[in-house]
Amino acid sequence: MDDNHTKSVSHLFIQTAKTVRSWAEQELSELDLHVGQNHLLMELYEEDGRRPGELADTMAVDPSVVSKMLRRMESRGLIERRSDPDDARVTRVFLTDEGKDLEEEVENFHQRLEEQIVQSLSSEEKLLFRRMLSDVNESFSETD
């Protein structure tokens, strides 16, 4: 029997990330979305009309990843790209009505995901877990 208490932190972290991603893929497939597209939508719900490079920076992914997402989401009718009226060299990304209509479902997905991740933790453990994840994430950001 494999004991999680003897596994390395990195192994458990990767295993957890894979488990969460698998759960998210299954849930998002019901919305006809891929993992990552939900984050892009959330960024646009917060501020519509952003530049693709800005979305990549905010999402901490390579611009080519955002470009691929945008192509898929545009073909599905969730977003549209338009030239900036002040600078035609700049492209901005806007939600379509269909993309806007998914907002409540995407927010519900994020709420269910949060609940699934922390369901076995006490209130104190949830606060500690959040702080620990932030610290780990920050330590990687400092090395860039």
XYZ file of C-alpha atoms in Angstrom:
144
model
C 0.000 0.000 0.000
C 1.308 3.428 -0.971
C 1.377 5.859 1.948
C 0.909 9.521 1.010
C 2.815 10.506 4.150
C 6.030 9.061 2.718
C 5.725 10.593 -0.768
C 7.677 13.728 -1.571
C 5.893 17.070 -1.584
C 6.669 17.502 -5.283
C 5.117 14.102 -6.092
C 1.971 14.877 -4.115
C 1.732 18.362 -5.647
C 1.981 17.002 -9.201
C -0.451 14.183 -8.418
C -2.917 16.701 -6.940
C -2.555 19.033 -9.933
C -3.312 16.154 -12.306
C -6.335 15.098 -10.262
C -7.711 18.640 -10.153
C -7.104 19.124 -13.880
C -8.878 15.847 -14.695
C -11.880 16.882 -12.585
C -11.897 20.323 -14.224
C -11.689 18.853 -17.736
C -14.705 16.687 -17.066
C -16.750 19.540 -15.575
C -15.773 22.045 -18.270
C -16.559 19.596 -21.071
C -20.209 19.910 -20.009
C -19.909 23.628 -20.892
C -18.049 22.762 -24.117
C -14.933 24.479 -22.737
C -11.320 23.384 -22.385
C -9.208 23.926 -19.265
C -7.776 27.429 -19.427
C -10.638 28.868 -21.436
C -12.508 29.334 -18.178
C -9.664 31.539 -16.899
C -9.614 33.569 -20.089
C -13.370 34.100 -19.818
C -13.013 35.170 -16.174
C -10.389 37.745 -17.205
C -12.775 39.131 -19.820
C -15.702 39.131 -17.372
C -13.525 41.302 -15.155
C -12.465 43.600 -18.002
C -13.698 43.101 -21.555
C -11.658 44.348 -24.501
C -8.189 43.333 -23.346
C -5.171 42.742 -25.576
C -4.085 39.111 -26.126
C -0.624 39.839 -24.683
C -2.192 41.335 -21.574
C -4.330 38.203 -21.160
C -1.221 36.015 -21.505
C 0.603 38.052 -18.858
C -2.320 38.002 -16.442
C -2.854 34.266 -16.937
C 0.923 33.600 -16.683
C 1.006 31.611 -19.934
C 2.870 31.932 -23.196
C 1.173 34.213 -25.759
C 0.984 31.257 -28.186
C -1.257 29.454 -25.683
C -3.637 32.424 -25.558
C -3.559 32.679 -29.338
C -4.646 29.025 -29.682
C -7.376 29.523 -27.057
C -8.648 32.619 -28.834
C -8.863 30.791 -32.180
C -10.907 27.997 -30.605
C -13.128 30.359 -28.644
C -13.658 32.620 -31.650
C -14.699 29.678 -33.834
C -17.132 28.657 -31.103
C -18.578 32.181 -31.029
C -17.556 33.059 -27.450
C -15.214 35.944 -28.257
C -14.372 38.253 -31.123
C -11.196 40.125 -31.928
C -11.384 43.736 -33.039
C -8.864 46.407 -33.891
C -8.392 49.090 -31.270
C -10.193 52.229 -32.522
C -7.242 54.383 -31.369
C -4.508 52.168 -32.836
C -5.369 49.744 -35.641
C -2.136 47.820 -34.960
C -3.566 46.702 -31.598
C -6.066 43.852 -31.372
C -8.528 43.636 -28.508
C -10.606 40.649 -27.370
C -14.296 41.062 -26.606
C -16.940 38.689 -25.330
C -19.839 37.911 -27.626
C -23.349 37.539 -26.247
C -22.786 33.769 -26.152
C -19.586 34.279 -24.141
C -21.359 36.639 -21.753
C -24.166 34.109 -21.318
C -21.678 31.594 -19.871
C -20.596 33.872 -17.018
C -22.846 32.393 -14.326
C -21.988 28.822 -15.345
C -18.240 29.561 -15.352
C -18.483 31.229 -11.948
C -20.464 28.220 -10.649
C -17.733 25.927 -11.992
C -15.090 27.891 -10.065
C -17.185 27.719 -6.902
C -17.625 23.933 -7.256
C -13.909 23.535 -7.910
C -13.046 25.552 -4.797
C -15.447 23.461 -2.712
C -14.041 20.219 -4.122
C -10.447 21.224 -3.358
C -10.992 22.306 0.254
C -13.891 20.063 1.264
C -11.864 18.077 3.799
C -10.160 21.103 5.387
C -11.150 23.029 8.491
C -11.529 26.821 8.319
C -8.051 27.292 9.766
C -6.572 24.748 7.359
C -8.208 26.524 4.403
C -6.553 29.811 5.392
C -3.206 28.098 5.926
C -3.500 26.165 2.652
C -4.225 29.370 0.721
C -1.263 31.126 2.343
C 1.035 28.176 1.683
C 0.028 27.954 -1.978
C 0.579 31.704 -2.361
C 4.015 31.409 -0.751
C 5.003 28.505 -3.018
C 3.766 30.363 -6.091
C 5.594 33.511 -5.038
C 8.842 31.611 -4.496
C 8.725 30.465 -8.147
C 7.910 33.987 -9.326
C 10.990 35.308 -7.537
C 13.256 32.968 -9.504
C 12.089 34.214 -12.918
